Tab-separated table of C-alpha atoms and ligand atoms in Angstrom:
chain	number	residue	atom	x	y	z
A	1	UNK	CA	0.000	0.000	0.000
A	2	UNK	CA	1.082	3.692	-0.790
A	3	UNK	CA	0.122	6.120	0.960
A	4	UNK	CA	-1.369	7.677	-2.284
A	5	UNK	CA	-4.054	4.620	-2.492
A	6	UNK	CA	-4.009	4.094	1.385
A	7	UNK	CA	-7.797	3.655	1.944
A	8	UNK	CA	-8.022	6.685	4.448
A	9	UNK	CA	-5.950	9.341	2.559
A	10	UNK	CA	-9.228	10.822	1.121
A	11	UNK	CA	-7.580	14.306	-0.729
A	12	UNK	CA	-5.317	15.041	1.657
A	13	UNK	CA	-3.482	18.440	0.586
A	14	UNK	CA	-0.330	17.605	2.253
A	15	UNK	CA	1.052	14.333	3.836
A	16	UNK	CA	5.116	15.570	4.937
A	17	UNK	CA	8.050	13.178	6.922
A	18	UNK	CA	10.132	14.494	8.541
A	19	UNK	CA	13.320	13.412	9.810
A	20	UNK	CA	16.192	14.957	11.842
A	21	UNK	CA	19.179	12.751	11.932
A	22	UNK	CA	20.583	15.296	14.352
A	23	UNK	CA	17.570	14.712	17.352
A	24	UNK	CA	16.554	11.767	15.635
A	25	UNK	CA	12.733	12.820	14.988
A	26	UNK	CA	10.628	11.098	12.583
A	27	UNK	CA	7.224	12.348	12.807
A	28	UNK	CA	4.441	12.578	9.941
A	29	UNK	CA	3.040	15.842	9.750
A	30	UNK	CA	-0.918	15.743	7.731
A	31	UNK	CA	-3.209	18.382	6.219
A	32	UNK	CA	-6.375	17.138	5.387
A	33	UNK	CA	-7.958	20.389	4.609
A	34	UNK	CA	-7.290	23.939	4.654
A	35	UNK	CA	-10.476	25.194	3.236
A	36	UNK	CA	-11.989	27.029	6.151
A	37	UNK	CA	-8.954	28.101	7.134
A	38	UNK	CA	-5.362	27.203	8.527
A	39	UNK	CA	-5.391	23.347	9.707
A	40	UNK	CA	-5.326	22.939	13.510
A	41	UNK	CA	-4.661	19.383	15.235
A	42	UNK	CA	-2.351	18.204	17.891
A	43	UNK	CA	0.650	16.221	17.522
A	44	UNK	CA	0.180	12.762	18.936
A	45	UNK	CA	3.671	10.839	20.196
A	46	UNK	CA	3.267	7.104	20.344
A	47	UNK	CA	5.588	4.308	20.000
A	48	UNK	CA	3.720	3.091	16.689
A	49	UNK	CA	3.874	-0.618	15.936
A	50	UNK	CA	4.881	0.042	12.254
A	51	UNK	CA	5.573	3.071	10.342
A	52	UNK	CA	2.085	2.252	8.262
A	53	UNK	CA	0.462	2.556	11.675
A	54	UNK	CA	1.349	5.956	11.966
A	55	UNK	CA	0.875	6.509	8.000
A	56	UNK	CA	-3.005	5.585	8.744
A	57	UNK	CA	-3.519	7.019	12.454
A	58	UNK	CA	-2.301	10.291	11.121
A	59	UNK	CA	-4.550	10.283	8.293
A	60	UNK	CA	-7.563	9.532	10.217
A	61	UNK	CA	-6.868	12.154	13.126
A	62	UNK	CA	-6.384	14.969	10.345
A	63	UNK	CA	-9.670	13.570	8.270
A	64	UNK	CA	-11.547	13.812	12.132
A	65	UNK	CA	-10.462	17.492	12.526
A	66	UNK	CA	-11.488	18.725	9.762
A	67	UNK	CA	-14.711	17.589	10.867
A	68	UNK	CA	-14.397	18.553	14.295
A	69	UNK	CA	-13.723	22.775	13.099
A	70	UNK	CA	-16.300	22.448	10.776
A	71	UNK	CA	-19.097	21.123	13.280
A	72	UNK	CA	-17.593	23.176	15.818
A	73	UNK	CA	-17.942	26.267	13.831
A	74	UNK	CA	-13.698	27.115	14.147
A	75	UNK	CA	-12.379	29.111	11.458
A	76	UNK	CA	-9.602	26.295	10.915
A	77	UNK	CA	-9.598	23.255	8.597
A	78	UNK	CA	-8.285	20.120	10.056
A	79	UNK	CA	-4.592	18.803	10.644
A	80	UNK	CA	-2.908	16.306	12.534
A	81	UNK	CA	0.922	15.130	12.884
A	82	UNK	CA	2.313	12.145	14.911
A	83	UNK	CA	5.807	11.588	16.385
A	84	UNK	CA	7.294	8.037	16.077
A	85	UNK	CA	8.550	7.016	19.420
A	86	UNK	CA	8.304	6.284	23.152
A	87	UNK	CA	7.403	9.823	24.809
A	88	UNK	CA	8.991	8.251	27.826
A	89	UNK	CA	12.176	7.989	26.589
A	90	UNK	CA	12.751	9.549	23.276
A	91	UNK	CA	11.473	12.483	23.693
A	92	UNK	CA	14.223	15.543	24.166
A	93	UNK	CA	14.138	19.235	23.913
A	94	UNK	CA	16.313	19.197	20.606
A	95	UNK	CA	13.723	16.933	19.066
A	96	UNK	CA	10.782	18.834	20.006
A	97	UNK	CA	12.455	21.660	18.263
A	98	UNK	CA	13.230	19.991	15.526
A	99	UNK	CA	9.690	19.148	15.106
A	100	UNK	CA	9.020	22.678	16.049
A	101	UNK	CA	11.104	23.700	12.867
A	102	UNK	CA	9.232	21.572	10.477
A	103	UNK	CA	5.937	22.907	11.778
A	104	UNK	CA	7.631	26.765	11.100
A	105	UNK	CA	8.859	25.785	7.619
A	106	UNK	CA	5.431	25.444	6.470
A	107	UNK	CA	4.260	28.923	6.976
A	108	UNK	CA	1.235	29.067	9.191
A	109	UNK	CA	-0.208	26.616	7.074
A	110	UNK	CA	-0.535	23.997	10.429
A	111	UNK	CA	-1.396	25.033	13.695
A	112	UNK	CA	0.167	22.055	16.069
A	113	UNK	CA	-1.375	21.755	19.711
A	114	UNK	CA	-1.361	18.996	22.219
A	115	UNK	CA	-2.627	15.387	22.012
A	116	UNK	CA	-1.457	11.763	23.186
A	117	UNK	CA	2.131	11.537	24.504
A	118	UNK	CA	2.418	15.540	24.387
A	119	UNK	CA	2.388	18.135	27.242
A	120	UNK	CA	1.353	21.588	27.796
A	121	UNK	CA	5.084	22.071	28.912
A	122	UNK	CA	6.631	20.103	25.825
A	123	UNK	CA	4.340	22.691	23.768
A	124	UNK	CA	6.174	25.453	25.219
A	125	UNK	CA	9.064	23.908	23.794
A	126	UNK	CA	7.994	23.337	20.533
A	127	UNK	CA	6.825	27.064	20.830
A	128	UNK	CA	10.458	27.957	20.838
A	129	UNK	CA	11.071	27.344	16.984
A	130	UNK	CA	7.507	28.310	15.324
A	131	UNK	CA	4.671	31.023	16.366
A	132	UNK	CA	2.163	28.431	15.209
A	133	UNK	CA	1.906	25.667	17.936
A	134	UNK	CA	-0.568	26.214	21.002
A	135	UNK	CA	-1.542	24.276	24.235
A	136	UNK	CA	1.367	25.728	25.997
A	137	UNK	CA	1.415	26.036	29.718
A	138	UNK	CA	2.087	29.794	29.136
A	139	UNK	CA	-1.637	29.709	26.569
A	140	UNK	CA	-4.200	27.236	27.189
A	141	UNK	CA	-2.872	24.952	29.402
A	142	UNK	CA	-4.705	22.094	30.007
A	143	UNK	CA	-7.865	21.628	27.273
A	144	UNK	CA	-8.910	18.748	29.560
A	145	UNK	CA	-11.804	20.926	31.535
A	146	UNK	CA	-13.554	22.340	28.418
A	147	UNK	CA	-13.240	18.531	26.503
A	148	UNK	CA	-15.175	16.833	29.971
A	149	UNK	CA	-17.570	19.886	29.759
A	150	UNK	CA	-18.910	19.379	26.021
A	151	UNK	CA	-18.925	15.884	26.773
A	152	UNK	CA	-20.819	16.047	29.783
A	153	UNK	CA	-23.012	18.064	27.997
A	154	UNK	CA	-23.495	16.140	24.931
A	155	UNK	CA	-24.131	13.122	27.054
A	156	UNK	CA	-27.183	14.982	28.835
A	157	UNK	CA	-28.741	15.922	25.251
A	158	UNK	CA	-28.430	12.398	24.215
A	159	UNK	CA	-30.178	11.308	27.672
A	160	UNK	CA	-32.688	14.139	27.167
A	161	UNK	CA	-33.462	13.094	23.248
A	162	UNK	CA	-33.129	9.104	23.282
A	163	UNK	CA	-34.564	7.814	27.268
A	164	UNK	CA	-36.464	11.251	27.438
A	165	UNK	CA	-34.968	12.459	30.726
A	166	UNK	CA	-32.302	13.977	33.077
A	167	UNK	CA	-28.648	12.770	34.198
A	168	UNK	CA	-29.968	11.703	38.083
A	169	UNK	CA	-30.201	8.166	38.296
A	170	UNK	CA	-28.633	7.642	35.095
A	171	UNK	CA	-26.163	4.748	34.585
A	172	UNK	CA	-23.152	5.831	32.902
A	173	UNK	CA	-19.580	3.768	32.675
A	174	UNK	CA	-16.581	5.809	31.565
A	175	UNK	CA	-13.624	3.673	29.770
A	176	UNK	CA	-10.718	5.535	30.629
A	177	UNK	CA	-10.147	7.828	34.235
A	178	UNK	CA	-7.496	9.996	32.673
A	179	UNK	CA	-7.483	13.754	32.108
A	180	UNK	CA	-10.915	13.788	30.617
A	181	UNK	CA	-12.340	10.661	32.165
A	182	UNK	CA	-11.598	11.505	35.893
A	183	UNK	CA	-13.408	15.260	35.002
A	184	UNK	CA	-16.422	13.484	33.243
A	185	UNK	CA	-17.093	11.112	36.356
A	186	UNK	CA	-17.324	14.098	38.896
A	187	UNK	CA	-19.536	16.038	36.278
A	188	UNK	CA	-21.912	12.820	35.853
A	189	UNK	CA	-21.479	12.244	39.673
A	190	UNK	CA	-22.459	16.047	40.457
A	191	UNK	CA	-25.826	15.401	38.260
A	192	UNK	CA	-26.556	12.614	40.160
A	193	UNK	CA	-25.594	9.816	37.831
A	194	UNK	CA	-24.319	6.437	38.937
A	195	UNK	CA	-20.811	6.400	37.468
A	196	UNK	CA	-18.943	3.141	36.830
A	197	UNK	CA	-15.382	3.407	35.999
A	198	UNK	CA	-12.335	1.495	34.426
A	199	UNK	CA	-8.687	2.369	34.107
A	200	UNK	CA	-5.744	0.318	32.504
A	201	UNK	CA	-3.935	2.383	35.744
A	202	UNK	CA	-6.449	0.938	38.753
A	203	UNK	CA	-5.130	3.566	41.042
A	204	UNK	CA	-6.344	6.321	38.875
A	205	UNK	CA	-9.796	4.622	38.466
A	206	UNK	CA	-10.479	4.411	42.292
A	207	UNK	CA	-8.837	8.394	42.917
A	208	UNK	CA	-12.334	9.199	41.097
A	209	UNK	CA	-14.528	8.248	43.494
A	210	UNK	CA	-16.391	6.092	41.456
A	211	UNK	CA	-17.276	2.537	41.216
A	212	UNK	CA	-14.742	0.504	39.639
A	213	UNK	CA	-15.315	-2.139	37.193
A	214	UNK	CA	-12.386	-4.309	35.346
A	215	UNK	CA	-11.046	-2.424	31.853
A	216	UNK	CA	-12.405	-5.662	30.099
A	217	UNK	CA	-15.990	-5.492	31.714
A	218	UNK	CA	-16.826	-1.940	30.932
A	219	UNK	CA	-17.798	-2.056	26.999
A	220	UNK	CA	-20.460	-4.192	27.876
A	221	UNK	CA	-21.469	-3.058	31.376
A	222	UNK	CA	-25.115	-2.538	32.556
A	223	UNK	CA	-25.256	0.757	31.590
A	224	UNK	CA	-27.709	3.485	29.665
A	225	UNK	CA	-24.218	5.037	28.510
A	226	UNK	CA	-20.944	4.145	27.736
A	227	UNK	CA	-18.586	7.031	27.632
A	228	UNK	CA	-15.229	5.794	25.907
A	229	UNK	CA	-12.477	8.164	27.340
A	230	UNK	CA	-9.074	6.353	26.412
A	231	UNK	CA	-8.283	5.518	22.969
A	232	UNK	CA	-9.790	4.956	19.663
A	233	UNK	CA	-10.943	2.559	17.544
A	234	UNK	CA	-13.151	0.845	20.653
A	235	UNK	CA	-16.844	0.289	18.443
A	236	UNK	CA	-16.120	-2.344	16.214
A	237	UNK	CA	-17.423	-5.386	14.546
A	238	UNK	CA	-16.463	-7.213	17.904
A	239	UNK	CA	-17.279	-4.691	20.686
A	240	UNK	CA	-21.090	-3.871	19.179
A	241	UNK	CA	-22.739	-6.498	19.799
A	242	UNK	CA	-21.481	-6.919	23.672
A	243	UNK	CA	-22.540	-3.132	24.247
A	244	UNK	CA	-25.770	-3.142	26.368
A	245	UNK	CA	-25.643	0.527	26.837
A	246	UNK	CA	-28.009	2.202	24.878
A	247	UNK	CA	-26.159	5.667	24.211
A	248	UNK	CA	-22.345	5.803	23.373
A	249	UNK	CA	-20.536	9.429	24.228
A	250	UNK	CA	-17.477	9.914	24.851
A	251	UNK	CA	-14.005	12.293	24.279
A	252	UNK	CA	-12.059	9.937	22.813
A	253	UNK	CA	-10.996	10.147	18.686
A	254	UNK	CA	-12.018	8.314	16.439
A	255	UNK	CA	-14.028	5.501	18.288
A	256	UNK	CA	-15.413	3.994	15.203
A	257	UNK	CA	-12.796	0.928	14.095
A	258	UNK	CA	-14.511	1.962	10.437
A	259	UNK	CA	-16.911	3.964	9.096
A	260	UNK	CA	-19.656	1.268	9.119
A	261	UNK	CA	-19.426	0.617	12.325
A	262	UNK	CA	-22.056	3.916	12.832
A	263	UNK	CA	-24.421	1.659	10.641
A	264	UNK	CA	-23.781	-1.372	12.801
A	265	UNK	CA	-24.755	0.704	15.778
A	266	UNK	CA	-27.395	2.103	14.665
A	267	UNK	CA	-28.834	-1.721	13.391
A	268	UNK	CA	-28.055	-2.309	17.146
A	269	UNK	CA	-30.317	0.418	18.840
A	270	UNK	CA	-27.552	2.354	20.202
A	271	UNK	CA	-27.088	6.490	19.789
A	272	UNK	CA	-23.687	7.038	19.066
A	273	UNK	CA	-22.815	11.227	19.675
A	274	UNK	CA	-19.776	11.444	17.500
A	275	UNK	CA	-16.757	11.908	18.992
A	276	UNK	CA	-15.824	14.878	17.181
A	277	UNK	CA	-18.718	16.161	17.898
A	278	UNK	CA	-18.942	15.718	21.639
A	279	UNK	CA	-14.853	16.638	22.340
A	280	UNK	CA	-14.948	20.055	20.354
A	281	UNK	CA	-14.127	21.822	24.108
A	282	UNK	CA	-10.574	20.998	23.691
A	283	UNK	CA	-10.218	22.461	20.633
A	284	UNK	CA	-11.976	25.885	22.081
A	285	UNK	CA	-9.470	25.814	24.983
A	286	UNK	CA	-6.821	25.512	22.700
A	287	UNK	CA	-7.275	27.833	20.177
A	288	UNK	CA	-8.926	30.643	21.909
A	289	UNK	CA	-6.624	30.657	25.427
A	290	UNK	CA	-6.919	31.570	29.159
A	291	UNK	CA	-7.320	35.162	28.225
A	292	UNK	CA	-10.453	34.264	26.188
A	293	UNK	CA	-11.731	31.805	28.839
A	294	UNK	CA	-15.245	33.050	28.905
A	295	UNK	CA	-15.648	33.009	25.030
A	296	UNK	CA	-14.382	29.136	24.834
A	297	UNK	CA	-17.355	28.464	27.997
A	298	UNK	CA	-19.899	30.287	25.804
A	299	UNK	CA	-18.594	28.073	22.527
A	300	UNK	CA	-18.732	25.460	24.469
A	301	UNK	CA	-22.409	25.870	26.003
A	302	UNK	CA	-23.429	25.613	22.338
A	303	UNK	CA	-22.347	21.983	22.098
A	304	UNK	CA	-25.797	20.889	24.187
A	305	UNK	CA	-27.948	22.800	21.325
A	306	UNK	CA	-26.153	21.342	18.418
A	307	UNK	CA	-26.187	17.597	19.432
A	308	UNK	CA	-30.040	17.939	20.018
A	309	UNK	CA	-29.892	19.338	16.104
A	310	UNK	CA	-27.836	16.265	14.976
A	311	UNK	CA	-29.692	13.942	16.812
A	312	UNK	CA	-33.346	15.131	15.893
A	313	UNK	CA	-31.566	15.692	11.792
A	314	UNK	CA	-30.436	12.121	12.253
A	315	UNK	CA	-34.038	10.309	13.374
A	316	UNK	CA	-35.257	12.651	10.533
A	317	UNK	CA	-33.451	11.482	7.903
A	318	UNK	CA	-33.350	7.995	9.197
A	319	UNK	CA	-29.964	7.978	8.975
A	320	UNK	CA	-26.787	7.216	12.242
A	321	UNK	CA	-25.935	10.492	13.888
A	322	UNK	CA	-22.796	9.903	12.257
A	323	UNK	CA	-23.764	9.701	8.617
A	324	UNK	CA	-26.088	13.024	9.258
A	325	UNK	CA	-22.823	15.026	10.805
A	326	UNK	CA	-20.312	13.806	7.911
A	327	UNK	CA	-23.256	15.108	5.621
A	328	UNK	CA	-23.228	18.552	7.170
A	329	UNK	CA	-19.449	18.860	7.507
A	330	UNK	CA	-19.909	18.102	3.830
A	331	UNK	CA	-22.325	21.493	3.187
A	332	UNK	CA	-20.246	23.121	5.036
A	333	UNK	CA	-17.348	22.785	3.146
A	334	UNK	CA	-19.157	22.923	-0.279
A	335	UNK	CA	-20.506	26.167	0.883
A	336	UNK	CA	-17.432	27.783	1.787
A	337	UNK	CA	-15.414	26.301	-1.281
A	338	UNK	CA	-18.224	28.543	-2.827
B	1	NAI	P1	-5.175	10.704	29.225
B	1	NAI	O1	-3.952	10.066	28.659
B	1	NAI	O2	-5.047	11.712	30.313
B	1	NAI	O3	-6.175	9.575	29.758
B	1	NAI	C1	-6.416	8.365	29.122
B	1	NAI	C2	-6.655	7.338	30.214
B	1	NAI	O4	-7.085	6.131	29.598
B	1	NAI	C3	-5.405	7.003	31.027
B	1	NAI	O5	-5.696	7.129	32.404
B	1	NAI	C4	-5.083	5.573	30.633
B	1	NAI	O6	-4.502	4.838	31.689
B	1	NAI	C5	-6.459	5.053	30.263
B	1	NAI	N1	-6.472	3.883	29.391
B	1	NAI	C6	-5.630	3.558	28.382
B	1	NAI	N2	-5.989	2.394	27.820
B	1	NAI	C7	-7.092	1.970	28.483
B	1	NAI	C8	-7.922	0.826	28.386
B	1	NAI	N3	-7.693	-0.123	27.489
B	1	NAI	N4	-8.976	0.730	29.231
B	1	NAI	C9	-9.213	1.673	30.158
B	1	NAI	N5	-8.447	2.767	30.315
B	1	NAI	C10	-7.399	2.909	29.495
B	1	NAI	O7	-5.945	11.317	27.963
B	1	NAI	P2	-7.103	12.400	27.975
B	1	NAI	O8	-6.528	13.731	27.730
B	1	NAI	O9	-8.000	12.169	29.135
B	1	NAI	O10	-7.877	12.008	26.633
B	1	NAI	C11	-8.721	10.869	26.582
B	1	NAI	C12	-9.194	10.692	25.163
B	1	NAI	O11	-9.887	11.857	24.735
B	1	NAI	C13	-8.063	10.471	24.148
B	1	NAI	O12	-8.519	9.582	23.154
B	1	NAI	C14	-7.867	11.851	23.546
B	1	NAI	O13	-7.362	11.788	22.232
B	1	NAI	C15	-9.289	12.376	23.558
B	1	NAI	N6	-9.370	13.827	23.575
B	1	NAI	C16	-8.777	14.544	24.566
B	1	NAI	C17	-8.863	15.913	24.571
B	1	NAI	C18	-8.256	16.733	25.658
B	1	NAI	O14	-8.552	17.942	25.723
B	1	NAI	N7	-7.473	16.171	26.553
B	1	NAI	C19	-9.572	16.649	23.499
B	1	NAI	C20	-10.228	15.783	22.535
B	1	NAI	C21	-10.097	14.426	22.579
């Protein structure tokens, strides 16, 4: 496979590797789109399996944000760039600058932020070499808050539009107690939802306060939502039919293995918020900043009233939520291509 014919390149304008022999960076940096402005997406750092791994996670990510900014109304198209490697050990200030250097060299045309592997603090050193990377400690800091908040509250509009009711007494179980996860539970717990919670790390599971469940249990557990809050790729062919919960919302990308897997859970009964949809409060925190705090929380409000739109456009047009979101981030960029 090229990536030219690689099943997920779908137009990309730019696919770039780079490599520094002197830092020893090899990252893949991805525009998918640039027609409603710049391309914004984080830079993931993972210790791929294979370099095609990283070919087809970046491809997907970038293809995902250009539907996040267009759902989310951003004035950015959608981007994404991974690092191959262990953050643990191989990442070093001369690489991040190196990476920070590629990101420069392409004129504004990528906005880089934070994502897997990646710290506010590591941002700050990336910020070094090029004026467009964000998510530094110094900027946004952490985009965790505002991601758990338009979850939270695109999990209450699916509630509200599919079982026809309020979070209290809810059952919800949250895969995943990290940044977003742990923020989710004590939102869901606050509302009076009955949390259930599962962490590869158990320690960081129980520090929520929640119930704990095992990390293979909670797909399927006794739920009316599952909230998927680690990694993607988690609703596939094999996971569907083992899902009892009736609503699936979460932060994590890309949470479909493949695109049919919407159809398969909509065959199943099961409302499935897309994740782009749902985790658009990171990108606010990111690209407006602490100083425009109070304009991300307004942005971010918004999220309730447009997954009630999808949702109701969705049962409409008898179609997955899914399908009905791709087909507006489709208008939306035919409209502004003009
Ligand atoms: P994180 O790295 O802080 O937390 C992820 C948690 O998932 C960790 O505690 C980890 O131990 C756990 N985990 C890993 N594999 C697991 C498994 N098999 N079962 C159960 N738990 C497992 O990451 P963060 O920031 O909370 O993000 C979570 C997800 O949301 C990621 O997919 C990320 O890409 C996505 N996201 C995050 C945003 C943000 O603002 N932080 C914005 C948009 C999306």
């Amino acid at each position: 496979m090229t990536v030219l014919s690689h099943p997920e390149f779908d137009g990309h304008e730019l696919v770039e590797f780079v490599t520094d022999r002197r830092s020893g960076l090899v990252a893949i940096i991805a525009i998918h789109s640039t027609v409603l402005g710049p391309a914004g997406g984080g830079i993931r750092f993972f210790p791929y399996a294979s370099e095609m791994d990283a070919v087809t996670d970046v491809l997907r990510l970038s293809k995902a944000m250009t539907n996040k900014m267009a759902m989310g109304e951003v004035p950015l198209g959608g981007g994404k760039s991974v690092i191959l490697g262990d953050p643990r050990t191989d990442k070093t200030e001369a690489l991040l600058e190196a990476y920070g250097d590629a990101v420069e060299a392409l004129g504004g045309r990528y906005i880089c932020g934070e994502d897997m592997g990646m710290t506010p603090d590591d941002m700050e050193v990336v910020a070094r070499r090029t004026d467009h990377a964000r998510g530094t400690a110094s900027g946004s800091g952490d985009t965790s808050p505002l991601t758990a908040h338009t979850v939270f509250l695109s999990i209450r509009a699916a509630v509200r539009h599919r079982l026809g009711t309020g979070l209290d007494g809810i059952r919800v179980a949250v895969q995943g107690a990290g940044a977003v996860g742990s923020k989710l539970v004590a939102k869901l717990a606050d509302a009076g939802a009955a949390v259930l919670v599962a962490d590869v790390d158990p320690g960081a599971a129980s520090r929520t306060g929640a119930e704990v469940v095992g990390i293979d249990e909670v797909l399927a557990a006794d739920v009316d939502v599952l909230a998927p809050c680690a990694m993607g790729g988690v609703l596939s062919a094999s996971t569907i039919p083992t899902i009892r919960a009736s609503i699936v919302c979460g932060a994590a990308n890309n949470q479909l293995a493949t695109p049919a897997d919407a159809e398969r859970l909509r065959a199943a009964d099961v409302l499935y918020v897309p994740d782009y949809v749902a985790n658009i409060g990171g990108v606010y925190s990111a690209v407006i900043d602490r100083k425009g705090a109070d304009v991300a929380r307004v942005k971010a409000d918004a999220v309730e009233g447009r997954v009630i739109e999808l949702l109701e456009r969705a049962e409409a047009e008898g179609t997955s939520p899914a399908a009905a979101a791709d087909r507006r981030v489709a208008e939306i960029l035919a409209a502004a291509r003009g």
